[in-house]
Coordinates of C-alpha atoms in Angstrom, one line a residue:
Chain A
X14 CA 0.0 0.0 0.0
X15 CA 1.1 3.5 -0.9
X16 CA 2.4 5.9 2.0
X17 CA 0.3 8.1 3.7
X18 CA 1.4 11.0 2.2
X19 CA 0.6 9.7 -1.4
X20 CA -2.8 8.1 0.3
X21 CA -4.0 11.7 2.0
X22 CA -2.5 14.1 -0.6
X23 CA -4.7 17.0 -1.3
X24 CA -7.4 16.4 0.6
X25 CA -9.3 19.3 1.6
X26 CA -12.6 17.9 3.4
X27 CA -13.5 15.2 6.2
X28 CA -17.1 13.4 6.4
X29 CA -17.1 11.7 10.0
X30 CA -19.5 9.0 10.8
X31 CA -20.9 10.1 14.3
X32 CA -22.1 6.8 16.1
X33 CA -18.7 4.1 16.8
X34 CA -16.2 6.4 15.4
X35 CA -16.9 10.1 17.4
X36 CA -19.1 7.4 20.3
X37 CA -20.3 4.2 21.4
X38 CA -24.1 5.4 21.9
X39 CA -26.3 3.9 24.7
X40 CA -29.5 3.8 26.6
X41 CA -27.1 5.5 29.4
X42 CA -26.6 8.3 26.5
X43 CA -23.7 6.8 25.3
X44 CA -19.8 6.8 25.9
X45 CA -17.1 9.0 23.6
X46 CA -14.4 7.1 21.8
X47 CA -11.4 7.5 23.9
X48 CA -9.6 10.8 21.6
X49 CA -12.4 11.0 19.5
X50 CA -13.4 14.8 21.8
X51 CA -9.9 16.1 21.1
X52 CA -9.7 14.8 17.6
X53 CA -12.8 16.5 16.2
X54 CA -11.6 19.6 17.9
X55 CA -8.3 19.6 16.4
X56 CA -9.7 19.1 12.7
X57 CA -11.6 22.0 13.2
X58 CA -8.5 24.3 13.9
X59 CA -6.7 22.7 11.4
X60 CA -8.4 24.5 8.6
X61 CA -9.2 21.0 7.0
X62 CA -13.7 21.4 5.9
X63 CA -15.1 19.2 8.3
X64 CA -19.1 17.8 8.4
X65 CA -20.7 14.8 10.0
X66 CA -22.6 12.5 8.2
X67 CA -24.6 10.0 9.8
X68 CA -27.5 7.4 9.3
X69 CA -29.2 7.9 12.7
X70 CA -32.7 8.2 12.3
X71 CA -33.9 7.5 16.0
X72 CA -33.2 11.0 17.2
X73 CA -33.9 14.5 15.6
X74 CA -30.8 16.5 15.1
X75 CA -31.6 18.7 17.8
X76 CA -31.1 15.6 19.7
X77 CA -28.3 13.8 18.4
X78 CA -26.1 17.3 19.1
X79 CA -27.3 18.0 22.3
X80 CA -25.9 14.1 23.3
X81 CA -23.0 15.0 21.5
X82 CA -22.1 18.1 23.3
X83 CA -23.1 17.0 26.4
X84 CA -20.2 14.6 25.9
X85 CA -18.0 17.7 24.8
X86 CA -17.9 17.6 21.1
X87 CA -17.7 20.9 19.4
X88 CA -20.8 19.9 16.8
X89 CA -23.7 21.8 15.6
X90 CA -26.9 20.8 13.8
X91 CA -25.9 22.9 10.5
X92 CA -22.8 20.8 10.5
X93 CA -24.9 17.6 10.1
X94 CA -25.8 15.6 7.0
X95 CA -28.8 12.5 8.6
X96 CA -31.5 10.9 6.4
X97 CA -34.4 12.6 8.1
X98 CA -33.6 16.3 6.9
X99 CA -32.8 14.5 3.5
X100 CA -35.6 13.4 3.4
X101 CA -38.2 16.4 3.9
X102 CA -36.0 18.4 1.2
X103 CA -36.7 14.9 -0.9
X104 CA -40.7 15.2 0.3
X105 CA -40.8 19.1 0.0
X106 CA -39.2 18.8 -3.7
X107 CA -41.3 16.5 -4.7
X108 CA -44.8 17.5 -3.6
X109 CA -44.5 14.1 -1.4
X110 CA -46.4 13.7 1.8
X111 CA -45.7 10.7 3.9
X112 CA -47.3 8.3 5.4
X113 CA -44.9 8.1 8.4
X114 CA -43.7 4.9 9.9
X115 CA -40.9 6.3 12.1
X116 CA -39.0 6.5 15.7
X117 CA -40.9 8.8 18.1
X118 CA -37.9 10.5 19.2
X119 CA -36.9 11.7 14.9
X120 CA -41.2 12.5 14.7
X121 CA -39.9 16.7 14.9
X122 CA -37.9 16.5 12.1
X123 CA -41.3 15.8 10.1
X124 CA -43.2 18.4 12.1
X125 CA -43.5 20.8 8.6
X126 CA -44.0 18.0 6.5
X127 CA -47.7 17.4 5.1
X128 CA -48.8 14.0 6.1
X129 CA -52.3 14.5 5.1
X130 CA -54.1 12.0 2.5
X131 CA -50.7 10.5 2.2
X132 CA -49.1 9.5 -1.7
X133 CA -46.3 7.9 -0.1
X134 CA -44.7 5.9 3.1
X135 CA -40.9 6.9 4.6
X136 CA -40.1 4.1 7.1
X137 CA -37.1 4.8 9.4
X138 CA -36.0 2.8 12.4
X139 CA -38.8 2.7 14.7
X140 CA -37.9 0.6 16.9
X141 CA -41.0 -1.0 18.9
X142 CA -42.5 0.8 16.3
X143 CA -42.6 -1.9 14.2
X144 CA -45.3 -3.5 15.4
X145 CA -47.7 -5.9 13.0
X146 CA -50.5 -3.0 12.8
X147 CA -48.0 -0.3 12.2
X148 CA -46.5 -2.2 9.3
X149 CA -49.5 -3.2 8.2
X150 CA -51.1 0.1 7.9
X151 CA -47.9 1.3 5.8
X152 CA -48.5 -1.7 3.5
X153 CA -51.9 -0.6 3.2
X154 CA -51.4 3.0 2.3
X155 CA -48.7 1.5 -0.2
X156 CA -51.1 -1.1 -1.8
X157 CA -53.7 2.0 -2.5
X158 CA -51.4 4.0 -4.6
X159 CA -50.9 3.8 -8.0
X160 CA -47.7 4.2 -8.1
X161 CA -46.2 3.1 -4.5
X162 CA -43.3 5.2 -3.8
X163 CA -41.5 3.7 -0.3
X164 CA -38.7 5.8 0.9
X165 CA -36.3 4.2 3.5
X166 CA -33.5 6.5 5.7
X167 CA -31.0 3.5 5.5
X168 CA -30.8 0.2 5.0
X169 CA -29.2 -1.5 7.7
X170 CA -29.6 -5.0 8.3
X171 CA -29.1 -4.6 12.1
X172 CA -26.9 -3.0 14.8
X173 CA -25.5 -3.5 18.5
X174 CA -26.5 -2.5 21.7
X175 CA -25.3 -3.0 25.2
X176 CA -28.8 -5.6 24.9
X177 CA -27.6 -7.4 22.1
X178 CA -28.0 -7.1 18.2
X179 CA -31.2 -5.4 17.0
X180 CA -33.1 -5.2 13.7
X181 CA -32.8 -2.4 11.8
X182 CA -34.8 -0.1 9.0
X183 CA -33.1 -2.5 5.9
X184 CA -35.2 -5.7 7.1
X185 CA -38.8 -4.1 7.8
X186 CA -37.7 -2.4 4.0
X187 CA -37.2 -5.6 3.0
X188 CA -40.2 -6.7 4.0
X189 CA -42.6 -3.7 2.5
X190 CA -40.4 -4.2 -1.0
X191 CA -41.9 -7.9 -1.3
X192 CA -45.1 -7.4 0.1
X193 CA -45.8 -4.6 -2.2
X194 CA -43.9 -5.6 -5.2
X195 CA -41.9 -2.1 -5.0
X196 CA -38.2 -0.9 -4.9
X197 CA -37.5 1.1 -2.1
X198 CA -36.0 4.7 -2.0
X199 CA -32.6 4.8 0.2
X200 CA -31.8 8.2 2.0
X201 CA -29.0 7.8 3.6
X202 CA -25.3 5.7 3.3
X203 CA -24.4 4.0 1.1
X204 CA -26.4 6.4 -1.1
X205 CA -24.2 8.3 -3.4
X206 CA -27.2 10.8 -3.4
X207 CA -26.8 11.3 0.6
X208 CA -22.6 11.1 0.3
X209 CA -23.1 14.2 -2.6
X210 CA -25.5 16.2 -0.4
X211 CA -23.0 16.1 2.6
X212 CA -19.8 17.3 -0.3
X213 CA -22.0 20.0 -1.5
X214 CA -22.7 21.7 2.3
X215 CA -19.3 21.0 2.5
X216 CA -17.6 23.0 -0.4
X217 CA -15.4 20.7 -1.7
X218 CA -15.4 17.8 -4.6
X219 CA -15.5 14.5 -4.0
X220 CA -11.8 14.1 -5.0
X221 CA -10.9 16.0 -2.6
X222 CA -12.7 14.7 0.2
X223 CA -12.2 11.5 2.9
X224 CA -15.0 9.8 4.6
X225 CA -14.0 8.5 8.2
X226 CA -16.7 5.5 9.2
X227 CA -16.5 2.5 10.9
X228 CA -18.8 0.5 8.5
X229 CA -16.9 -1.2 5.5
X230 CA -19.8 -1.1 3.4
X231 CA -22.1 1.4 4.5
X232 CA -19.3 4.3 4.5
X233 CA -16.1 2.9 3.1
X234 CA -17.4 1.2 0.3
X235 CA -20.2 3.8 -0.2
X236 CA -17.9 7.0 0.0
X237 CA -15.7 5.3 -2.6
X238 CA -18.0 4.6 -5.1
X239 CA -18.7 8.1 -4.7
X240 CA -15.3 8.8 -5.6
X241 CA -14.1 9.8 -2.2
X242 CA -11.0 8.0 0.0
X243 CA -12.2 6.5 3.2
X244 CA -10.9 4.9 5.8
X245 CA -12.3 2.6 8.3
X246 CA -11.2 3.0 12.0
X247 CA -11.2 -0.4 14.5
X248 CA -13.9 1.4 17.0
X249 CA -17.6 0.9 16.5
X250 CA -19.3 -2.0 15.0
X251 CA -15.7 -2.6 12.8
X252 CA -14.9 -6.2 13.5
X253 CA -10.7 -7.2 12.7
X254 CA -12.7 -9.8 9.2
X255 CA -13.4 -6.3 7.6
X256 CA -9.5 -5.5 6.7
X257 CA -10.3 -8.8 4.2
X258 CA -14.0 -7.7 2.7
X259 CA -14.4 -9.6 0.2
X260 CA -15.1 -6.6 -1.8
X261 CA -14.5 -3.2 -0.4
X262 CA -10.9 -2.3 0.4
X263 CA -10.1 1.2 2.5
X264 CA -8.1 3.5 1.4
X265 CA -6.1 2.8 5.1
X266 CA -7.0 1.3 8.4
X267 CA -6.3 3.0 11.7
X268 CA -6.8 2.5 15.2
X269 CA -9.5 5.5 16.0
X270 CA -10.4 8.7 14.9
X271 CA -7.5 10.2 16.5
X272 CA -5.0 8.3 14.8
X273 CA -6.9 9.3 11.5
X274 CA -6.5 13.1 12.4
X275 CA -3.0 12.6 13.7
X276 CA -2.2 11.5 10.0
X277 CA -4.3 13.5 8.1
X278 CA -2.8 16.5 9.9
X279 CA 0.3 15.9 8.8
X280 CA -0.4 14.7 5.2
X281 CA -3.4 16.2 3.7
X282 CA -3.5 19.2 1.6
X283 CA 0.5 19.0 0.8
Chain B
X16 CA -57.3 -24.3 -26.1
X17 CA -58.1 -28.0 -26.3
X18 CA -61.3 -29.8 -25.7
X19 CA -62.1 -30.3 -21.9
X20 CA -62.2 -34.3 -22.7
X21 CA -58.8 -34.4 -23.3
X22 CA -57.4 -31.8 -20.4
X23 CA -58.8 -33.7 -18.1
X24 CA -57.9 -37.3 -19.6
X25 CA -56.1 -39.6 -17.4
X26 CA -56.7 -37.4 -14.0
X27 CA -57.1 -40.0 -10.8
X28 CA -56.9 -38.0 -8.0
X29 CA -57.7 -34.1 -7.1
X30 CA -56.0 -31.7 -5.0
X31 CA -57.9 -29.2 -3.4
X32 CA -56.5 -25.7 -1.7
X33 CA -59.0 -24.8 0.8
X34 CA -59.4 -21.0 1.3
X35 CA -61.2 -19.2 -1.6
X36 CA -62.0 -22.7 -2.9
X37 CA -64.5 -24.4 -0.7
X38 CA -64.6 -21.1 1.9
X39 CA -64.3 -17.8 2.2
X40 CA -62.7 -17.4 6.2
X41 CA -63.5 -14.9 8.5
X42 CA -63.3 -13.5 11.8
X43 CA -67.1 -14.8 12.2
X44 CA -66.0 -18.7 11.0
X45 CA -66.3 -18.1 7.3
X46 CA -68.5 -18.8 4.5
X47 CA -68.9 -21.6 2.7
X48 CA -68.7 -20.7 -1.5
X49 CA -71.9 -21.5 -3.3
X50 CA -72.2 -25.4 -4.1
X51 CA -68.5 -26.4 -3.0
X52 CA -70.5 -28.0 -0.4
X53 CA -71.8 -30.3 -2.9
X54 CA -68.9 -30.6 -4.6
X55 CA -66.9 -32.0 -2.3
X56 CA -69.4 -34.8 -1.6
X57 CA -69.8 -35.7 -5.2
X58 CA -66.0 -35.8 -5.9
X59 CA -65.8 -37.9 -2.5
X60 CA -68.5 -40.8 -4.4
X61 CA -67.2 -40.1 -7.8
X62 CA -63.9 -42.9 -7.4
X63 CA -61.5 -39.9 -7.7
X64 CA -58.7 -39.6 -5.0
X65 CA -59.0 -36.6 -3.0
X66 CA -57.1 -34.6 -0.6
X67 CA -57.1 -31.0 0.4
X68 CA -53.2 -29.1 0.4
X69 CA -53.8 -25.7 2.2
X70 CA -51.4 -23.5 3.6
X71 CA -53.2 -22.5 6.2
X72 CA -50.4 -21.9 9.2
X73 CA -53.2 -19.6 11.6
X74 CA -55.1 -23.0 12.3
X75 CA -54.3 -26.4 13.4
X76 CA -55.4 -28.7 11.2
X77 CA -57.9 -29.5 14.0
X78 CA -59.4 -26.3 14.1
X79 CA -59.3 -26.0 10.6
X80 CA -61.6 -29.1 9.9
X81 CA -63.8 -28.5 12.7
X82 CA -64.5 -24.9 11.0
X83 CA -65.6 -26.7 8.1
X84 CA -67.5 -29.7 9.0
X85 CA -69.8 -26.3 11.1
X86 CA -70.4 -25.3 7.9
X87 CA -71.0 -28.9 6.4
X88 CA -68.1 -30.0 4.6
X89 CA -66.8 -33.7 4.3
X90 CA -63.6 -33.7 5.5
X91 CA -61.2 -35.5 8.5
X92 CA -57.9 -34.2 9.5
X93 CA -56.0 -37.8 8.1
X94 CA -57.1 -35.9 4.3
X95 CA -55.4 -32.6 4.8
X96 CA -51.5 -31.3 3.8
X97 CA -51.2 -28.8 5.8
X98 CA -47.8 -26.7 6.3
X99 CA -47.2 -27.5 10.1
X100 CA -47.4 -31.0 10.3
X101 CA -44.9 -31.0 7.4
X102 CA -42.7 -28.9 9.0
X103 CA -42.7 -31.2 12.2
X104 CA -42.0 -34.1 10.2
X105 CA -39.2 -32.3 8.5
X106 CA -38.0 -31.3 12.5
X107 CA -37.5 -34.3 13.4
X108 CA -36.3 -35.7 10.4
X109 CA -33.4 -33.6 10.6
X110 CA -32.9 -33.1 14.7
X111 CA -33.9 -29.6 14.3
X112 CA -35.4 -28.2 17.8
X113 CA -37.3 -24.7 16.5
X114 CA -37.5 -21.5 18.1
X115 CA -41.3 -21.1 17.2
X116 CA -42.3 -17.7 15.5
X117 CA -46.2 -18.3 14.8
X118 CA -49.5 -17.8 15.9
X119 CA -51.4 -19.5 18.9
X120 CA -54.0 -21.1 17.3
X121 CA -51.1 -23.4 15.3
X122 CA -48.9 -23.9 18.6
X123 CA -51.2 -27.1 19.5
X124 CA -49.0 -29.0 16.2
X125 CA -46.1 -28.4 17.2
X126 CA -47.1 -29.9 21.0
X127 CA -44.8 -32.9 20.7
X128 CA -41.6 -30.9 19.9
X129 CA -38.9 -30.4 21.6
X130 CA -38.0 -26.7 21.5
X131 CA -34.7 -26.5 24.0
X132 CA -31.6 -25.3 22.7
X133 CA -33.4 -24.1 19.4
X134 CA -31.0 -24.8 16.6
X135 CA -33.7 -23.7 14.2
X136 CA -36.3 -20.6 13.6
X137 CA -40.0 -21.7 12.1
X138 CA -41.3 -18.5 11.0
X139 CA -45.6 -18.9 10.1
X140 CA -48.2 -16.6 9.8
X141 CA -48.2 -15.3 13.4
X142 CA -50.4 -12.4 12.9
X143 CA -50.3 -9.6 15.6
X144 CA -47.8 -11.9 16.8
X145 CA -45.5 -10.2 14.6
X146 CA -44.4 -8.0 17.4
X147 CA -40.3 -5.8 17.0
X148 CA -39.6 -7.8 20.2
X149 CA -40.4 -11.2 18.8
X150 CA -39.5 -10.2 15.4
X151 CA -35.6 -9.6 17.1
X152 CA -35.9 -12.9 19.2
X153 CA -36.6 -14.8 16.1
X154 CA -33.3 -12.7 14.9
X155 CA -30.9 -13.0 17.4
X156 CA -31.5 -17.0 17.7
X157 CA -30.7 -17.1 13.9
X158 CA -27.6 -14.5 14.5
X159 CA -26.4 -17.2 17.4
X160 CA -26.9 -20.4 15.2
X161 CA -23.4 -21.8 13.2
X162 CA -24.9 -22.7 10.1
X163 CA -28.5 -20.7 10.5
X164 CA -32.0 -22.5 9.7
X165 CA -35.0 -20.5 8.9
X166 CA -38.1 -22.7 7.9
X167 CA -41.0 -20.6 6.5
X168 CA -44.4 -22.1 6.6
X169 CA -45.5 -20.5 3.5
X170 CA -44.0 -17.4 1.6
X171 CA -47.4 -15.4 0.7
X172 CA -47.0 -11.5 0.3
X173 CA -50.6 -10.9 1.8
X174 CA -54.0 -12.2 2.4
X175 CA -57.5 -11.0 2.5
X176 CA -59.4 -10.6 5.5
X177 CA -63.1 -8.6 5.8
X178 CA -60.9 -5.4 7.4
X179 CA -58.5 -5.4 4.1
X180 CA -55.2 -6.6 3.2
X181 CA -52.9 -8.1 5.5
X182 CA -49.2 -8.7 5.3
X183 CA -48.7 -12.5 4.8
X184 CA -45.5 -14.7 6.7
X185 CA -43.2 -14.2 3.4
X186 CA -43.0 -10.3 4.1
X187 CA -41.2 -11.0 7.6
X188 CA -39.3 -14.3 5.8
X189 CA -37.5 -11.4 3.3
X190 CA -36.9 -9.5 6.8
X191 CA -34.7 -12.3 8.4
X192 CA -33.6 -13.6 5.3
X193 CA -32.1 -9.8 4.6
X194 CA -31.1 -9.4 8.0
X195 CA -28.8 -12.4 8.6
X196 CA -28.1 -13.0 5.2
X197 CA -29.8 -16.6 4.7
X198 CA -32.2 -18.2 2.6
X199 CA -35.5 -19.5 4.1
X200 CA -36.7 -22.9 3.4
X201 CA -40.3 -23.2 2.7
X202 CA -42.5 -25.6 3.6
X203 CA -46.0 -25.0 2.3
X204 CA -47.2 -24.5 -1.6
X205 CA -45.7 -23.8 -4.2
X206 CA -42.6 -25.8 -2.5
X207 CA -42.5 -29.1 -4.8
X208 CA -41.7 -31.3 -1.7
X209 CA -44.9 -30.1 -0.5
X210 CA -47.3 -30.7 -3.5
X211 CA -45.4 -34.4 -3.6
X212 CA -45.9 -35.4 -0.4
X213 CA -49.7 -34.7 -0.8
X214 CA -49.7 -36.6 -4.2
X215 CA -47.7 -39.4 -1.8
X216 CA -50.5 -39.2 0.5
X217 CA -53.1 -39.8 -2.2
X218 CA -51.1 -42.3 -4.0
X219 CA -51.3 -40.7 -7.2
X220 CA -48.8 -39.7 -9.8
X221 CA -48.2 -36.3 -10.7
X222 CA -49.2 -36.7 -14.4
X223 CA -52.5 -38.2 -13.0
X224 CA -53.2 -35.6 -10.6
X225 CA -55.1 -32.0 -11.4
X226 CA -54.8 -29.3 -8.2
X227 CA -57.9 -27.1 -7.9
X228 CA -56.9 -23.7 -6.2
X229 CA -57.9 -19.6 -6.2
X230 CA -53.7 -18.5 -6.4
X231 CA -52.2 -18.5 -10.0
X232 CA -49.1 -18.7 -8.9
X233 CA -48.6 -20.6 -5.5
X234 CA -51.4 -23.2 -6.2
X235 CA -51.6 -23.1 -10.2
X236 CA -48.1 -22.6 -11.4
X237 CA -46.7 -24.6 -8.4
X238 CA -48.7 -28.0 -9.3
X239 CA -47.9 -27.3 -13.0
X240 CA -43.6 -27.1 -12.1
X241 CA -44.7 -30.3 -10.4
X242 CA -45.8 -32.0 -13.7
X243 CA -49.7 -31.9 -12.0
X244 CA -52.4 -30.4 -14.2
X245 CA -54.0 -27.6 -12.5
X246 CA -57.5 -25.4 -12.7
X247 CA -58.0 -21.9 -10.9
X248 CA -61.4 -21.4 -10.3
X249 CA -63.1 -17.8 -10.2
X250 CA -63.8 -17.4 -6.2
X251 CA -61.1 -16.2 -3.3
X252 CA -58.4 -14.4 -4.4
X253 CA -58.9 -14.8 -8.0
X254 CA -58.9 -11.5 -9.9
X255 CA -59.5 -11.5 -13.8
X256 CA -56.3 -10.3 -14.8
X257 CA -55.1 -14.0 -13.6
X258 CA -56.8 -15.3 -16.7
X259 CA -53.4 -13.0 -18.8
X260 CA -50.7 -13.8 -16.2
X261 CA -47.1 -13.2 -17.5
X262 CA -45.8 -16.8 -16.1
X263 CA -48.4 -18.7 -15.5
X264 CA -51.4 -20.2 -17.9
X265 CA -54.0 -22.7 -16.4
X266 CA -54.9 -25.7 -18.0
X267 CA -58.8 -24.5 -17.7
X268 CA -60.4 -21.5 -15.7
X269 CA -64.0 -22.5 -13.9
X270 CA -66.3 -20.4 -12.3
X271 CA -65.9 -22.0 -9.0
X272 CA -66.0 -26.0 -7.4
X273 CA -68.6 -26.9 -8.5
X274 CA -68.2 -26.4 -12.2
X275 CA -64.7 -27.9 -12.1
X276 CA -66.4 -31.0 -9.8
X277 CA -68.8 -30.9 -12.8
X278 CA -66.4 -31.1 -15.6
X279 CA -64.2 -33.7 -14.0
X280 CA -67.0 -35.7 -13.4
X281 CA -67.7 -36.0 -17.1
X282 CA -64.5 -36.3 -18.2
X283 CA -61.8 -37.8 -15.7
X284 CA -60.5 -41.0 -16.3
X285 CA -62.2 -42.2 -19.1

């Protein structure tokens, strides 16, 4: 593999996945990644464009920061890219108005929306939300359009919890596509739709850009095909297999996010 | 299309699906369809082998029969395939011990199995039963297992009830299937083990045997792949545009039982 220097030359912009590379996130509110505080804080000062870009769909923005900060990360809501947002620009744009099959706590992200006489469903992770009537009634509103449009913030298969491994949005998705006989519309990672959005608010092309995730498919894989650099860090839901994936290769592996900082600080831009 | 004499030559025996063929079912106990009744008895004196293949995975088979001798049918649990008892007899053919995902009023089948350890998930229609947290059980047991098992009793998209459309047990099959990255094995029409262990059961060869059912493709196109001939009769789920399906062509549409009981009856077997 080619040096860092060759690997990290001219980049101008960093896209940090929030949840297992900036913190491990909890019933209890959640635990930062040990350097992770420091590290976002010395990107900032480096004069290096720096925006987050995440797939969490349980909690507003609003929400999400005001964890984050709590836990003394220097992060505002303008500086995040999340599906929900995405998705009432998506809505708003397209004279769209949900059905809603979502999370409580992401419900005031939607509070503008029109979700009268619904032409459409946008399922997120709900959680215990996903009951059998709640899913039914979104196949339902699906099954009386003529033209079923199903829009989806993610497509996860599941993720981990201090309880265990829990379903995520991609399954229930799944599960609408086949009832319905519809594709579904993906806001959010890997969608090279979602990874443009974030490069836009950020200023910078996609060349010149790095994507920081702990996910080898959801942001390495999907930042690259984007034609971005990435690199996976071994914090989060990373597990030591991905360094083989059988088909998406980083652009470099390192230990956490500040070992990502601590090289890009010294290599990017030359 | 040819004469009814001679696509009917030959047949022997006579598979019946149950639901939309001899009754409409309900949350009052169902409705029998207009001379199936009648139909049923005459096939029963005409010499023809019959046996009723459902997939029907609410209901034990004992419920199931007892709902339809109320409404005056002629019919014993020995003559009906039914996708539970097939699934038990696969269970312990194989040493499989099943974490059971399904509805109560099918638990009574599955009374004699041993469901420690579970090594297996058995995923049926389970209705409200279809909860997140059982939903993630059903999961997680699949996430623990080496070499993961996931039976499906059935793989419908959705069913009719009075209150509308309801999401069928193959919507939440594509769910675990997605999320752990399996296949499901399906027990239940239009699996060919299934329709050939109710041609065993009636002693009849497949090229002797015609399968009388509402569903183009699980009941029609499935007995047809099994070399069976196969009539879809105008009652249940039947919709007209069935009569121009892309895949699928019956070897005769009827109005409903009785017709087809008629038109056996004057050419079967001669």
């Amino acid at each position: 593999m080619a040096a860092w220097a060759e690997r990290l030359a001219g980049v101008r912009g960093v896209l940090l996945d929030i949840s297992g590379v900036l913190y491990d996130s909890g019933a209890d509110g959640g635990t930062p990644i040990a350097g992770s505080v420091e590290a976002v804080a010395r990107l900032k000062q480096s004069g290096l464009k720096v925006r987050f870009c995440t797939n969490e769909s349980q909690k507003s923005r609003a929400e999400l920061v005001a964890v984050l900060r709590r836990l003394g990360f220097d992060i505002s809501e303008g500086e995040v890219t999340a599906p929900a947002p995405a998705t009432c620009q998506i809505l708003k744009e397209r004279g769209l108005r949900p059905h809603l099959l979502i999370h409580d706590g992401v419900r005031s992200e939607f509070d503008h929306i029109d979700t009268s006489n619904p032409n459409c469903v946008v399922i997120a992770d709900a959680g215990e939300g996903f009951s059998y009537q709640n899913m039914n009634k979104a196949f339902q509103v699906l099954m009386e359009l003529e033209t079923p449009v199903l829009i989806s913030l993610g497509k996860g298969r599941y993720y981990k919890e201090t309880s265990g491994l829990m379903l995520d949005v991609g399954a229930y998705m799944k599960a609408l596509e086949y009832a319905c006989g519809v594709e579904a519309e993906v806001v959010g990672k890997p969608s090279p739709e979602f990874f443009n959005s974030a490069l836009q608010a950020m200023g910078v092309e996609a060349h010149q850009a790095i994507m920081i995730g702990d996910d080898i498919v959801g942001d390495v894989g999907g930042a690259q095909r984007c034609g971005m650099r990435a690199l996976q860090v071994r914090t989060g839901k990373f597990r030591p297999s991905d360094e083989h994936h059988a088909e998406v290769k980083a652009d470099g592996y390192v230990d956490n996010l500040a070992q990502a900082v601590e090289l890009l600080l010294q290599h990017a831009d030359k």
